[in-house]
PDB file of C-alpha atoms in Angstrom:
ATOM      1  CA  ILE A1006      16.160  -4.270  -2.870  1.00 66.00           C
ATOM      2  CA  LEU A1007      14.477  -1.064  -3.966  1.00 74.00           C
ATOM      3  CA  ASN A1008      14.827   1.898  -1.594  1.00 88.00           C
ATOM      4  CA  VAL A1009      11.839   4.205  -1.344  1.00 94.00           C
ATOM      5  CA  GLU A1010      12.234   6.959   1.274  1.00 96.00           C
ATOM      6  CA  GLN A1011       9.761   9.501   2.471  1.00 97.00           C
ATOM      7  CA  SER A1012      10.422  12.643   4.439  1.00 96.00           C
ATOM      8  CA  PRO A1013       9.603  13.934   6.868  1.00 96.00           C
ATOM      9  CA  GLN A1014       8.385  10.899   8.904  1.00 95.00           C
ATOM     10  CA  SER A1015       5.777  13.091  10.609  1.00 96.00           C
ATOM     11  CA  LEU A1016       4.534  16.586  10.332  1.00 95.00           C
ATOM     12  CA  HIS A1017       2.250  18.854  12.369  1.00 97.00           C
ATOM     13  CA  VAL A1018       0.736  21.946  10.751  1.00 97.00           C
ATOM     14  CA  GLN A1019      -1.889  24.470  11.629  1.00 97.00           C
ATOM     15  CA  GLU A1020      -5.180  24.553   9.785  1.00 97.00           C
ATOM     16  CA  GLY A1021      -4.825  26.769   6.762  1.00 97.00           C
ATOM     17  CA  ASP A1022      -1.068  26.128   6.255  1.00 96.00           C
ATOM     18  CA  SER A1023       0.255  24.698   3.067  1.00 96.00           C
ATOM     19  CA  THR A1024       2.646  21.830   3.290  1.00 96.00           C
ATOM     20  CA  ASN A1025       4.662  19.490   1.194  1.00 95.00           C
ATOM     21  CA  PHE A1026       6.619  16.295   1.574  1.00 93.00           C
ATOM     22  CA  THR A1027       9.038  14.199  -0.424  1.00 97.00           C
ATOM     23  CA  CYS A1028       9.275  10.751  -1.865  1.00 98.00           C
ATOM     24  CA  SER A1029      12.709   9.551  -3.133  1.00 97.00           C
ATOM     25  CA  PHE A1030      13.090   6.481  -5.347  1.00 95.00           C
ATOM     26  CA  PRO A1031      15.675   4.881  -7.611  1.00 91.00           C
ATOM     27  CA  SER A1032      16.191   7.075 -10.707  1.00 87.00           C
ATOM     28  CA  SER A1033      16.932   4.040 -12.962  1.00 86.00           C
ATOM     29  CA  ASN A1034      14.386   1.681 -14.483  1.00 86.00           C
ATOM     30  CA  PHE A1035      11.423   3.840 -13.515  1.00 89.00           C
ATOM     31  CA  TYR A1036       7.960   2.664 -14.404  1.00 89.00           C
ATOM     32  CA  ALA A1037       5.398   4.397 -12.239  1.00 91.00           C
ATOM     33  CA  LEU A1038       4.974   6.283  -8.905  1.00 94.00           C
ATOM     34  CA  HIS A1039       1.838   6.109  -6.841  1.00 95.00           C
ATOM     35  CA  TRP A1040       0.606   8.231  -3.996  1.00 97.00           C
ATOM     36  CA  TYR A1041      -1.925   7.036  -1.411  1.00 96.00           C
ATOM     37  CA  ARG A1042      -3.650   8.556   1.573  1.00 96.00           C
ATOM     38  CA  TRP A1043      -4.273   6.322   4.575  1.00 94.00           C
ATOM     39  CA  GLU A1044      -6.529   7.556   7.301  1.00 93.00           C
ATOM     40  CA  THR A1045      -6.750   5.720  10.542  1.00 87.00           C
ATOM     41  CA  ALA A1046      -9.241   2.838  10.566  1.00 85.00           C
ATOM     42  CA  LYS A1047      -9.840   3.214   6.859  1.00 90.00           C
ATOM     43  CA  SER A1048      -8.438   1.629   3.636  1.00 92.00           C
ATOM     44  CA  PRO A1049      -5.570   3.317   1.853  1.00 92.00           C
ATOM     45  CA  GLU A1050      -7.036   5.598  -0.819  1.00 94.00           C
ATOM     46  CA  ALA A1051      -5.341   6.116  -4.207  1.00 94.00           C
ATOM     47  CA  LEU A1052      -4.481   9.781  -4.935  1.00 96.00           C
ATOM     48  CA  PHE A1053      -2.279   9.732  -8.056  1.00 95.00           C
ATOM     49  CA  VAL A1054      -0.517   7.390 -10.451  1.00 93.00           C
ATOM     50  CA  MET A1055       2.312   9.228 -12.215  1.00 94.00           C
ATOM     51  CA  THR A1056       4.337   7.777 -15.086  1.00 91.00           C
ATOM     52  CA  LEU A1057       6.027  10.624 -17.068  1.00 90.00           C
ATOM     53  CA  ASN A1058       8.890  12.776 -16.010  1.00 91.00           C
ATOM     54  CA  GLY A1059       7.608  16.305 -15.306  1.00 91.00           C
ATOM     55  CA  ASP A1060       4.102  14.996 -14.616  1.00 92.00           C
ATOM     56  CA  GLU A1061       1.967  17.189 -12.441  1.00 96.00           C
ATOM     57  CA  LYS A1062      -1.265  15.864 -11.057  1.00 96.00           C
ATOM     58  CA  LYS A1063      -3.959  17.759  -9.039  1.00 96.00           C
ATOM     59  CA  LYS A1064      -6.943  16.629  -7.000  1.00 94.00           C
ATOM     60  CA  GLY A1065      -8.652  19.462  -5.201  1.00 95.00           C
ATOM     61  CA  ARG A1066      -6.153  21.059  -2.778  1.00 97.00           C
ATOM     62  CA  ILE A1067      -3.611  18.245  -3.244  1.00 97.00           C
ATOM     63  CA  SER A1068      -1.097  18.128  -6.117  1.00 97.00           C
ATOM     64  CA  ALA A1069       1.999  16.150  -6.948  1.00 98.00           C
ATOM     65  CA  THR A1070       5.030  16.547  -9.168  1.00 97.00           C
ATOM     66  CA  LEU A1071       7.398  13.978 -10.535  1.00 97.00           C
ATOM     67  CA  ASN A1072      11.155  14.034 -11.505  1.00 96.00           C
ATOM     68  CA  THR A1073      12.167  10.608 -12.702  1.00 95.00           C
ATOM     69  CA  LYS A1074      15.653  11.728 -13.689  1.00 94.00           C
ATOM     70  CA  GLU A1075      16.600  12.699 -10.177  1.00 94.00           C
ATOM     71  CA  GLY A1076      14.282  10.202  -8.512  1.00 95.00           C
ATOM     72  CA  TYR A1077      11.869  12.274  -6.407  1.00 96.00           C
ATOM     73  CA  SER A1078       8.216  13.280  -6.156  1.00 97.00           C
ATOM     74  CA  TYR A1079       6.673  16.066  -4.088  1.00 98.00           C
ATOM     75  CA  LEU A1080       3.181  16.063  -2.698  1.00 98.00           C
ATOM     76  CA  TYR A1081       1.673  19.440  -1.922  1.00 97.00           C
ATOM     77  CA  ILE A1082      -1.364  20.238   0.222  1.00 97.00           C
ATOM     78  CA  LYS A1083      -2.669  23.831  -0.037  1.00 97.00           C
ATOM     79  CA  GLY A1084      -4.630  25.254   2.864  1.00 97.00           C
ATOM     80  CA  SER A1085      -4.501  22.138   5.040  1.00 97.00           C
ATOM     81  CA  GLN A1086      -7.722  21.046   6.766  1.00 97.00           C
ATOM     82  CA  PRO A1087      -8.095  18.734   9.815  1.00 96.00           C
ATOM     83  CA  GLU A1088      -9.606  16.113   7.516  1.00 95.00           C
ATOM     84  CA  ASP A1089      -6.271  16.048   5.639  1.00 96.00           C
ATOM     85  CA  SER A1090      -4.751  14.360   8.693  1.00 97.00           C
ATOM     86  CA  ALA A1091      -3.559  10.948   7.477  1.00 96.00           C
ATOM     87  CA  THR A1092      -0.487   9.052   6.510  1.00 96.00           C
ATOM     88  CA  TYR A1093       0.654   9.751   2.932  1.00 97.00           C
ATOM     89  CA  LEU A1094       2.386   6.836   1.209  1.00 97.00           C
ATOM     90  CA  CYS A1095       4.278   6.759  -2.027  1.00 97.00           C
ATOM     91  CA  ALA A1096       4.948   3.585  -3.922  1.00 95.00           C
ATOM     92  CA  PHE A1097       7.421   2.980  -6.715  1.00 92.00           C
ATOM     93  CA  ALA A1098       7.192   0.458  -9.562  1.00 89.00           C
ATOM     94  CA  SER A1099      10.289  -0.452 -11.596  1.00 84.00           C
ATOM     95  CA  GLY A1100      10.294  -1.391 -15.186  1.00 77.00           C
ATOM     96  CA  SER A1101      11.437  -4.939 -14.365  1.00 70.00           C
ATOM     97  CA  ALA A1102       9.536  -5.886 -11.202  1.00 67.00           C
ATOM     98  CA  ARG A1103       6.335  -3.796 -11.631  1.00 70.00           C
ATOM     99  CA  GLN A1104       5.381  -4.605  -8.037  1.00 83.00           C
ATOM    100  CA  LEU A1105       4.856  -1.657  -5.815  1.00 89.00           C
ATOM    101  CA  THR A1106       7.552  -0.917  -3.245  1.00 92.00           C
ATOM    102  CA  PHE A1107       6.163   1.491  -0.616  1.00 94.00           C
ATOM    103  CA  GLY A1108       7.840   4.050   1.475  1.00 95.00           C
ATOM    104  CA  SER A1109       7.241   4.251   5.184  1.00 95.00           C
ATOM    105  CA  GLY A1110       4.907   7.209   4.804  1.00 96.00           C
ATOM    106  CA  THR A1111       4.608  10.733   6.123  1.00 97.00           C
ATOM    107  CA  GLN A1112       2.143  11.106   8.985  1.00 96.00           C
ATOM    108  CA  LEU A1113       0.454  14.470   8.642  1.00 97.00           C
ATOM    109  CA  THR A1114      -1.534  16.013  11.567  1.00 97.00           C
ATOM    110  CA  VAL A1115      -3.455  19.287  10.894  1.00 97.00           C
ATOM    111  CA  LEU A1116      -4.265  21.077  14.067  1.00 95.00           C
ATOM    112  CA  PRO A1117      -7.533  23.070  14.195  1.00 91.00           C
TER     113      PRO A1117
ATOM    114  CA  GLY B 722     -20.042  -0.252  -6.259  1.00 56.00           C
ATOM    115  CA  ALA B 723     -18.563  -2.383  -3.531  1.00 80.00           C
ATOM    116  CA  GLY B 724     -14.938  -1.938  -2.750  1.00 93.00           C
ATOM    117  CA  VAL B 725     -12.381  -4.524  -1.550  1.00 96.00           C
ATOM    118  CA  SER B 726     -13.520  -6.288   1.558  1.00 96.00           C
ATOM    119  CA  GLN B 727     -11.468  -8.371   4.032  1.00 97.00           C
ATOM    120  CA  THR B 728     -12.489 -10.730   6.771  1.00 97.00           C
ATOM    121  CA  PRO B 729     -11.961 -10.910   9.636  1.00 97.00           C
ATOM    122  CA  SER B 730     -11.112  -7.374  10.552  1.00 95.00           C
ATOM    123  CA  ASN B 731      -9.202  -8.607  13.604  1.00 96.00           C
ATOM    124  CA  LYS B 732      -7.733 -12.001  14.386  1.00 97.00           C
ATOM    125  CA  VAL B 733      -6.078 -12.999  17.677  1.00 98.00           C
ATOM    126  CA  THR B 734      -4.388 -16.379  17.675  1.00 97.00           C
ATOM    127  CA  GLU B 735      -1.852 -18.312  19.647  1.00 97.00           C
ATOM    128  CA  LYS B 736       1.695 -19.075  18.514  1.00 97.00           C
ATOM    129  CA  GLY B 737       1.775 -22.244  16.421  1.00 97.00           C
ATOM    130  CA  LYS B 738      -1.834 -22.030  15.217  1.00 97.00           C
ATOM    131  CA  TYR B 739      -3.032 -21.867  11.583  1.00 98.00           C
ATOM    132  CA  VAL B 740      -4.959 -18.865  10.276  1.00 98.00           C
ATOM    133  CA  GLU B 741      -6.783 -17.924   7.096  1.00 98.00           C
ATOM    134  CA  LEU B 742      -7.396 -14.400   5.940  1.00 98.00           C
ATOM    135  CA  ARG B 743      -9.909 -13.635   3.207  1.00 98.00           C
ATOM    136  CA  CYS B 744     -10.128 -11.005   0.529  1.00 98.00           C
ATOM    137  CA  ASP B 745     -12.999 -10.191  -1.779  1.00 97.00           C
ATOM    138  CA  PRO B 746     -11.695  -7.897  -4.596  1.00 97.00           C
ATOM    139  CA  ILE B 747     -13.683  -5.497  -6.687  1.00 96.00           C
ATOM    140  CA  SER B 748     -15.712  -7.379  -9.258  1.00 94.00           C
ATOM    141  CA  GLY B 749     -13.975  -7.546 -12.641  1.00 93.00           C
ATOM    142  CA  HIS B 750     -10.484  -6.839 -11.288  1.00 95.00           C
ATOM    143  CA  THR B 751      -8.174  -9.545 -12.606  1.00 94.00           C
ATOM    144  CA  ALA B 752      -5.171  -8.519 -10.459  1.00 94.00           C
ATOM    145  CA  LEU B 753      -5.109  -9.147  -6.651  1.00 95.00           C
ATOM    146  CA  TYR B 754      -2.354  -8.348  -4.200  1.00 95.00           C
ATOM    147  CA  TRP B 755      -1.508  -9.141  -0.620  1.00 97.00           C
ATOM    148  CA  TYR B 756       0.639  -6.864   1.435  1.00 96.00           C
ATOM    149  CA  ARG B 757       1.748  -6.896   5.101  1.00 96.00           C
ATOM    150  CA  GLN B 758       2.225  -3.683   7.099  1.00 94.00           C
ATOM    151  CA  SER B 759       4.111  -3.700  10.336  1.00 92.00           C
ATOM    152  CA  LEU B 760       4.045  -0.712  12.774  1.00 87.00           C
ATOM    153  CA  GLY B 761       5.882   2.294  11.381  1.00 85.00           C
ATOM    154  CA  GLN B 762       6.486   0.754   7.989  1.00 89.00           C
ATOM    155  CA  GLY B 763       4.835   1.002   4.635  1.00 92.00           C
ATOM    156  CA  PRO B 764       2.954  -1.974   3.150  1.00 93.00           C
ATOM    157  CA  GLU B 765       5.377  -4.768   2.176  1.00 94.00           C
ATOM    158  CA  PHE B 766       4.485  -6.810  -0.965  1.00 93.00           C
ATOM    159  CA  LEU B 767       3.775 -10.480  -0.429  1.00 96.00           C
ATOM    160  CA  ILE B 768       2.097 -11.933  -3.508  1.00 95.00           C
ATOM    161  CA  TYR B 769       0.318 -10.927  -6.728  1.00 93.00           C
ATOM    162  CA  PHE B 770      -2.301 -12.913  -8.580  1.00 94.00           C
ATOM    163  CA  GLN B 771      -3.292 -12.497 -12.199  1.00 93.00           C
ATOM    164  CA  GLY B 772      -6.566 -14.389 -12.504  1.00 93.00           C
ATOM    165  CA  THR B 773      -6.172 -17.743 -10.711  1.00 94.00           C
ATOM    166  CA  GLY B 774      -2.457 -17.938 -10.849  1.00 92.00           C
ATOM    167  CA  ALA B 775       0.246 -16.441  -8.625  1.00 91.00           C
ATOM    168  CA  ALA B 776       2.184 -14.233 -11.054  1.00 89.00           C
ATOM    169  CA  ASP B 777       4.705 -13.148  -8.440  1.00 90.00           C
ATOM    170  CA  ASP B 778       5.099 -14.678  -4.931  1.00 93.00           C
ATOM    171  CA  SER B 779       8.584 -13.301  -4.279  1.00 91.00           C
ATOM    172  CA  GLY B 780       7.477 -11.399  -1.232  1.00 92.00           C
ATOM    173  CA  LEU B 781       6.232 -14.346   0.771  1.00 95.00           C
ATOM    174  CA  PRO B 782       8.662 -14.516   3.651  1.00 94.00           C
ATOM    175  CA  ASN B 783       8.838 -18.356   3.995  1.00 94.00           C
ATOM    176  CA  ASP B 784       6.949 -21.529   3.292  1.00 94.00           C
ATOM    177  CA  ARG B 785       4.552 -20.984   6.205  1.00 97.00           C
ATOM    178  CA  PHE B 786       2.740 -18.506   4.038  1.00 97.00           C
ATOM    179  CA  PHE B 787       0.583 -19.585   1.169  1.00 96.00           C
ATOM    180  CA  ALA B 788      -2.190 -17.881  -0.813  1.00 97.00           C
ATOM    181  CA  VAL B 789      -4.818 -19.158  -3.273  1.00 97.00           C
ATOM    182  CA  ARG B 790      -7.334 -17.587  -5.677  1.00 97.00           C
ATOM    183  CA  PRO B 791      -9.054 -20.683  -7.134  1.00 95.00           C
ATOM    184  CA  GLU B 792     -11.745 -19.039  -9.137  1.00 94.00           C
ATOM    185  CA  GLY B 793      -9.997 -15.751  -9.986  1.00 92.00           C
ATOM    186  CA  SER B 794     -11.994 -13.748  -7.500  1.00 95.00           C
ATOM    187  CA  VAL B 795     -11.824 -14.292  -3.749  1.00 97.00           C
ATOM    188  CA  SER B 796      -8.396 -14.987  -2.313  1.00 98.00           C
ATOM    189  CA  THR B 797      -7.281 -16.560   0.914  1.00 98.00           C
ATOM    190  CA  LEU B 798      -3.939 -16.018   2.620  1.00 98.00           C
ATOM    191  CA  LYS B 799      -2.986 -18.928   4.757  1.00 98.00           C
ATOM    192  CA  ILE B 800      -0.381 -18.824   7.522  1.00 98.00           C
ATOM    193  CA  GLN B 801       0.786 -22.092   9.203  1.00 97.00           C
ATOM    194  CA  ARG B 802       2.518 -22.408  12.541  1.00 97.00           C
ATOM    195  CA  THR B 803       2.062 -18.740  13.275  1.00 97.00           C
ATOM    196  CA  GLU B 804       4.835 -16.878  15.023  1.00 97.00           C
ATOM    197  CA  ARG B 805       4.709 -13.697  17.113  1.00 96.00           C
ATOM    198  CA  GLY B 806       6.630 -11.926  14.332  1.00 95.00           C
ATOM    199  CA  ASP B 807       3.746 -12.575  11.981  1.00 97.00           C
ATOM    200  CA  SER B 808       1.665  -9.997  13.909  1.00 97.00           C
ATOM    201  CA  ALA B 809       0.820  -7.141  11.474  1.00 97.00           C
ATOM    202  CA  VAL B 810      -1.911  -5.679   9.375  1.00 96.00           C
ATOM    203  CA  TYR B 811      -2.492  -7.773   6.236  1.00 97.00           C
ATOM    204  CA  LEU B 812      -3.789  -5.672   3.399  1.00 96.00           C
ATOM    205  CA  CYS B 813      -5.417  -6.900   0.241  1.00 97.00           C
ATOM    206  CA  ALA B 814      -5.739  -4.828  -2.951  1.00 95.00           C
ATOM    207  CA  SER B 815      -7.066  -5.312  -6.443  1.00 95.00           C
ATOM    208  CA  SER B 816      -6.588  -3.525  -9.773  1.00 93.00           C
ATOM    209  CA  LEU B 817      -8.139  -3.846 -13.154  1.00 92.00           C
ATOM    210  CA  HIS B 818      -5.247  -5.591 -14.876  1.00 88.00           C
ATOM    211  CA  GLN B 819      -1.740  -4.994 -13.680  1.00 81.00           C
ATOM    212  CA  PRO B 820       0.310  -3.772 -10.687  1.00 79.00           C
ATOM    213  CA  THR B 821       0.798  -0.375 -12.140  1.00 79.00           C
ATOM    214  CA  ASP B 822      -2.895   0.369 -12.453  1.00 86.00           C
ATOM    215  CA  THR B 823      -4.477   2.128  -9.492  1.00 90.00           C
ATOM    216  CA  GLN B 824      -4.740  -0.395  -6.711  1.00 92.00           C
ATOM    217  CA  TYR B 825      -7.781  -0.340  -4.530  1.00 94.00           C
ATOM    218  CA  PHE B 826      -7.258  -1.438  -0.984  1.00 95.00           C
ATOM    219  CA  GLY B 827      -9.355  -3.268   1.594  1.00 95.00           C
ATOM    220  CA  PRO B 828      -9.434  -2.172   5.245  1.00 94.00           C
ATOM    221  CA  GLY B 829      -7.009  -4.865   6.284  1.00 95.00           C
ATOM    222  CA  THR B 830      -6.978  -7.714   8.795  1.00 97.00           C
ATOM    223  CA  ARG B 831      -5.080  -7.003  12.025  1.00 96.00           C
ATOM    224  CA  LEU B 832      -3.406 -10.275  13.033  1.00 97.00           C
ATOM    225  CA  THR B 833      -2.130 -10.602  16.589  1.00 97.00           C
ATOM    226  CA  VAL B 834      -0.144 -13.721  17.504  1.00 97.00           C
ATOM    227  CA  LEU B 835       0.191 -14.200  21.227  1.00 96.00           C
TER     228      LEU B 835
END
């Protein structure tokens, strides 16, 4: 059983604050790490697919880093806006299974 | 273009009944996935199709769950003799070729078993 953990479980920030959260995954047999954003009543939306140690990806105010040797990824949001409120999910794919194993998510609420 | 669609959006059924959940993937995507998401958890993998065949069904919890994709496009998840513990959001996703490609999700079907 692959263990993918996300922290914190939930987070409240003020509009304009920058924030970050963590995804931890097994450091052995790494293949890929995905980040998704899931807003209430909508479909999960893909943010990034990361495959190389040291990868950094950016999409607007959201960026992510990857450390496969120690088994973690950080997601950063700069200048949070209320529309960033969502659950952020990471998902790990191992070299053998290739199926995505999801973490439980970080629920972000940005207060106006 | 059209995204992944799922029907119905909500399904309420009684314990012991049979249900079918439908997924229409993005046209041209050969890979299709079913996940189940329970409250407070991330999506849990159920089954993965490559074309018409189930490439990995290791996530199906028991033999009451079955899925088909007869023409390599639309897929149906079938649950027999539903139990209250089957209540969850069932998500479908598709990707171009393989699980590690970006997966595009549908809005889910919320199943409630009374």
